[in-house]
C-alpha positions as CSV (number, residue, x, y, z in Angstrom):
1,M,112.5,80.1,85.5
2,A,112.4,76.5,85.0
3,D,109.3,76.6,82.7
4,T,108.2,79.4,80.5
5,Y,104.5,80.3,80.0
6,T,103.1,80.9,76.7
7,P,99.9,82.8,77.0
8,P,96.9,81.4,74.9
9,R,95.4,83.4,71.6
10,V,92.5,84.0,73.9
11,W,92.4,84.2,77.5
12,T,89.8,82.0,79.6
13,H,89.5,81.9,83.2
14,D,90.7,79.0,85.1
15,A,88.8,78.7,88.7
16,E,91.6,76.2,89.9
17,N,94.3,78.8,89.4
18,G,94.6,81.9,91.5
19,G,95.8,81.1,94.8
20,K,94.3,82.2,98.1
21,F,91.4,83.9,96.6
22,A,90.5,81.7,93.8
23,A,87.2,80.8,94.9
24,V,85.9,84.0,94.9
25,N,87.9,85.9,92.1
26,R,86.1,85.9,88.7
27,P,86.5,88.1,85.4
28,T,83.1,89.4,85.8
29,A,80.9,92.1,88.0
30,G,77.6,92.3,89.8
31,A,75.7,90.3,92.5
32,R,75.8,86.5,92.7
33,E,73.4,86.5,95.6
34,E,70.5,88.3,96.7
35,R,70.9,89.9,100.3
36,D,70.2,93.1,101.8
37,L,72.9,95.1,103.8
38,P,72.1,95.7,107.6
39,V,71.5,99.2,108.4
40,G,72.0,100.8,111.9
41,T,70.7,103.9,113.6
42,H,73.7,106.3,112.9
43,P,73.9,108.6,110.0
44,L,77.0,107.0,108.2
45,Q,76.8,103.4,107.3
46,L,80.1,101.6,106.8
47,Y,80.5,98.2,104.9
48,S,84.2,96.9,105.4
49,L,86.7,94.8,106.6
50,A,90.0,95.6,108.7
51,T,92.4,95.3,105.4
52,P,94.6,98.2,104.7
53,N,92.2,100.0,102.4
54,G,89.4,99.5,105.0
55,V,91.3,100.8,107.8
56,K,91.5,104.1,106.0
57,A,87.7,104.9,106.4
58,T,87.6,103.9,110.2
59,I,90.6,106.0,111.0
60,M,89.1,108.9,109.5
61,L,85.8,108.3,111.0
62,E,87.3,107.8,114.5
63,E,89.5,110.9,113.9
64,L,86.3,112.9,112.9
65,L,84.7,112.0,116.3
66,E,87.8,112.6,118.3
67,A,87.7,116.1,116.8
68,G,84.1,116.8,118.2
69,H,81.9,116.0,114.9
70,E,79.3,113.9,116.3
71,D,77.4,113.9,113.2
72,A,80.3,111.4,112.1
73,Q,78.6,108.8,114.5
74,Y,78.6,105.8,112.1
75,D,77.9,101.7,112.1
76,A,80.4,99.5,110.9
77,W,79.7,96.3,109.3
78,L,81.7,93.3,108.6
79,I,82.0,92.2,105.1
80,N,83.7,89.0,104.7
81,I,85.7,88.8,101.6
82,S,86.6,85.4,101.9
83,K,83.0,84.6,101.9
84,G,81.9,86.5,99.0
85,D,79.8,89.1,101.0
86,Q,81.3,91.7,98.7
87,F,79.0,90.0,95.8
88,T,75.5,90.4,97.4
89,S,73.1,92.3,95.9
90,G,73.0,95.1,98.7
91,F,76.7,95.6,98.8
92,V,77.0,95.9,94.7
93,A,74.3,98.5,95.0
94,V,76.3,100.6,97.1
95,N,79.7,99.7,95.3
96,P,79.3,98.2,91.6
97,N,83.0,97.2,92.0
98,S,82.5,94.8,94.8
99,K,85.6,96.0,97.1
100,I,85.6,97.4,100.5
101,P,85.2,99.8,101.8
102,A,81.8,101.5,100.9
103,L,80.1,104.2,102.8
104,L,76.4,105.2,102.8
105,D,75.3,108.5,104.2
106,R,71.6,108.7,105.1
107,R,72.1,112.3,106.6
108,G,70.3,113.9,103.6
109,A,66.8,113.3,102.1
110,E,68.1,110.5,99.8
111,P,71.1,108.4,100.7
112,V,74.7,109.0,99.1
113,R,76.9,106.0,98.5
114,V,80.7,106.4,98.4
115,F,83.1,103.8,97.3
116,E,86.6,103.5,97.0
117,S,88.6,104.4,100.0
118,G,90.2,107.5,98.7
119,A,87.1,109.1,97.7
120,I,85.3,108.2,101.0
121,L,88.3,110.1,102.7
122,L,88.0,113.1,100.3
123,Y,84.3,112.8,100.7
124,L,84.1,112.8,104.4
125,A,86.8,115.5,104.4
126,E,84.7,117.9,102.5
127,Q,81.7,117.2,104.4
128,F,83.2,117.8,107.7
129,G,85.8,120.4,106.6
130,A,88.5,118.4,108.4
131,F,91.8,117.2,107.6
132,L,91.7,118.7,104.4
133,P,93.9,122.2,103.8
134,S,92.1,125.3,102.9
135,D,95.0,126.9,101.4
136,E,94.9,126.1,97.7
137,A,98.6,125.4,97.5
138,K,98.7,122.9,100.4
139,R,95.6,121.5,99.2
140,A,97.2,120.7,95.9
141,E,100.3,119.2,97.9
142,M,97.8,116.7,99.9
143,L,95.8,115.6,97.0
144,G,99.1,114.9,95.3
145,W,100.2,112.3,98.3
146,L,96.6,111.0,98.4
147,F,96.5,109.8,95.1
148,W,100.0,108.9,95.1
149,Q,99.0,106.4,97.8
150,V,95.9,105.2,96.1
151,G,98.3,104.7,92.8
152,S,100.7,102.9,94.7
153,A,98.6,100.3,96.7
154,P,98.2,98.0,93.6
155,F,101.9,97.7,93.4
156,I,102.2,96.8,97.1
157,G,99.3,94.7,97.3
158,G,98.3,93.2,94.3
159,G,101.8,93.1,93.0
160,F,104.2,92.4,95.8
161,G,101.9,90.9,98.5
162,H,100.3,88.7,96.1
163,F,103.4,87.2,94.4
164,Y,105.4,87.1,97.7
165,A,102.5,85.9,100.2
166,Y,99.5,84.6,98.5
167,A,100.4,83.2,94.9
168,P,100.3,79.2,95.0
169,E,103.8,79.2,93.4
170,K,106.7,81.6,93.6
171,Y,108.4,82.9,90.8
172,E,111.5,85.1,90.5
173,Y,110.5,87.8,88.2
174,P,107.1,89.1,89.5
175,I,108.6,89.1,93.3
176,N,111.7,91.1,92.3
177,R,109.7,93.3,90.1
178,Y,107.1,94.6,92.8
179,A,109.7,94.2,95.7
180,M,111.8,96.8,93.5
181,E,108.7,98.7,93.5
182,T,107.7,98.7,96.9
183,K,111.2,99.7,98.1
184,R,110.9,102.5,95.7
185,L,107.6,103.5,97.0
186,F,109.0,103.4,100.6
187,D,112.0,105.7,99.3
188,V,109.7,108.2,98.1
189,A,108.0,108.4,101.4
190,D,111.2,108.3,103.3
191,Q,112.5,111.2,101.3
192,R,109.6,113.2,101.7
193,L,109.0,112.4,105.7
194,A,112.7,113.6,106.4
195,Q,111.7,117.1,105.2
196,T,108.4,117.4,106.4
197,R,106.4,116.0,109.8
198,Y,103.6,114.6,107.7
199,L,103.2,113.5,104.2
200,A,101.3,116.9,102.9
201,G,103.5,119.2,105.2
202,D,103.1,120.3,108.7
203,E,99.4,119.4,108.9
204,Y,97.9,115.7,109.7
205,T,95.7,115.1,106.5
206,I,93.6,112.4,104.7
207,A,96.8,111.7,102.9
208,D,98.5,110.3,106.2
209,M,95.6,108.2,106.7
210,A,95.5,106.8,103.4
211,A,99.2,106.0,103.5
212,F,99.4,104.8,107.2
213,P,97.3,101.4,107.1
214,W,99.7,100.3,103.9
215,I,103.0,101.5,105.4
216,A,102.5,100.8,109.2
217,P,102.0,96.9,108.8
218,F,105.7,96.6,107.2
219,V,107.1,98.6,109.8
220,E,105.6,96.5,112.3
221,G,106.1,93.4,110.9
222,T,102.7,92.4,110.6
223,I,102.1,91.9,106.7
224,Y,103.0,89.3,104.2
225,N,105.0,87.2,106.3
226,D,108.3,88.1,106.8
227,A,108.2,91.3,104.4
228,R,109.5,93.4,106.8
229,T,113.0,91.7,106.7
230,F,112.8,90.6,103.1
231,L,112.3,94.4,102.0
232,S,114.7,95.7,104.8
233,I,112.3,98.2,106.0
234,D,114.4,99.3,108.8
235,E,116.5,101.3,106.1
236,Y,113.6,103.9,106.1
237,E,114.1,105.6,109.2
238,H,112.0,108.9,108.5
239,V,108.9,106.5,107.6
240,G,109.4,104.6,110.9
241,R,109.4,107.9,112.9
242,W,106.1,109.0,111.2
243,V,104.7,105.3,111.7
244,G,105.3,105.8,115.5
245,E,103.6,109.2,116.0
246,L,100.7,108.1,114.0
247,A,100.3,104.6,116.0
248,Q,99.9,106.4,119.2
249,R,96.8,108.6,118.3
250,P,94.2,107.3,119.8
251,A,91.5,107.4,116.6
252,V,94.4,105.6,115.0
253,Q,94.1,102.6,117.4
254,R,90.6,102.6,117.5
255,G,90.2,102.7,113.7
256,R,92.7,99.6,113.1
257,I,90.4,97.2,115.1
258,V,87.2,98.2,113.5
259,N,86.0,95.4,111.4
260,K,88.7,93.1,112.3
261,N,87.8,89.6,112.8
262,W,91.4,87.8,113.0
263,G,94.0,88.0,115.6
264,D,93.6,88.4,119.0
265,E,90.1,88.5,120.7
266,D,90.7,91.8,122.5
267,Q,92.0,93.5,119.3
268,Q,89.1,92.8,117.3
269,L,85.9,94.7,116.8
270,P,84.0,92.9,114.0
271,E,81.1,95.3,114.4
272,R,81.2,99.0,115.8
273,H,77.9,100.8,116.8
274,S,79.0,103.1,119.5
275,A,82.1,104.3,121.5
276,D,81.0,101.8,124.0
277,D,82.0,99.1,121.7
278,F,85.7,99.6,122.4
279,A,85.3,98.9,126.0
280,G,87.9,96.2,127.1
281,K,89.8,96.3,123.9
282,R,93.5,96.4,123.7
283,L,94.4,99.5,121.4
């Protein structure tokens, strides 16, 4: 590199430095604005955005409905993270970490809040007895792949995605570091999917729902500019097969457009309150 950065003895926040999300990112937690969250008529209230982490939750909810679990009817409300909606008092009350997605389950006497995408998937799977193996060994295998994805996402998003696509300046070292790790993770998935139909084995589970929203956009070339070419994603044949299969599932197709407010209008559904909301949408 042309310049070498020498860290100060004590770090301080520079609001002018941080790239695309500099305006909303701060080193502090808590609400910045008093504002209640909207509440709909269904038992489950989802507050989210159609980023990969948000899509995990909407795919799961749509899969539950597809499987006949009518108690999984939900309202999905848009949280615009670029405008700081995640820092309102209502949202912080549901997720003190101010990250999407966040779920409020109002089926019982007292509402139950669930935050973190992996926790939402596991909570819903346990509540509805779906997409979660009952066999102890298969359940352990599934949990391994679920948390493999949860632990991997920061390397792919905050690591590779940030330095390759969002950082105000491009630097060789962090791009190389996170490109290597992203490709290693794709290779892990590719080797596994060479052996099994789904990540946890021959059964479609929440592990697949967790990984798909992160992996599919690389295969389809819709994330981080030209990352598909840069990372030679075509090399991962078995990942491509798995993505193609999951992308054809009706619930996955619906879940991918819920809380989406960018792109083609017929592929956006900023809010979802009933199955009728998908009418006229291109899935």
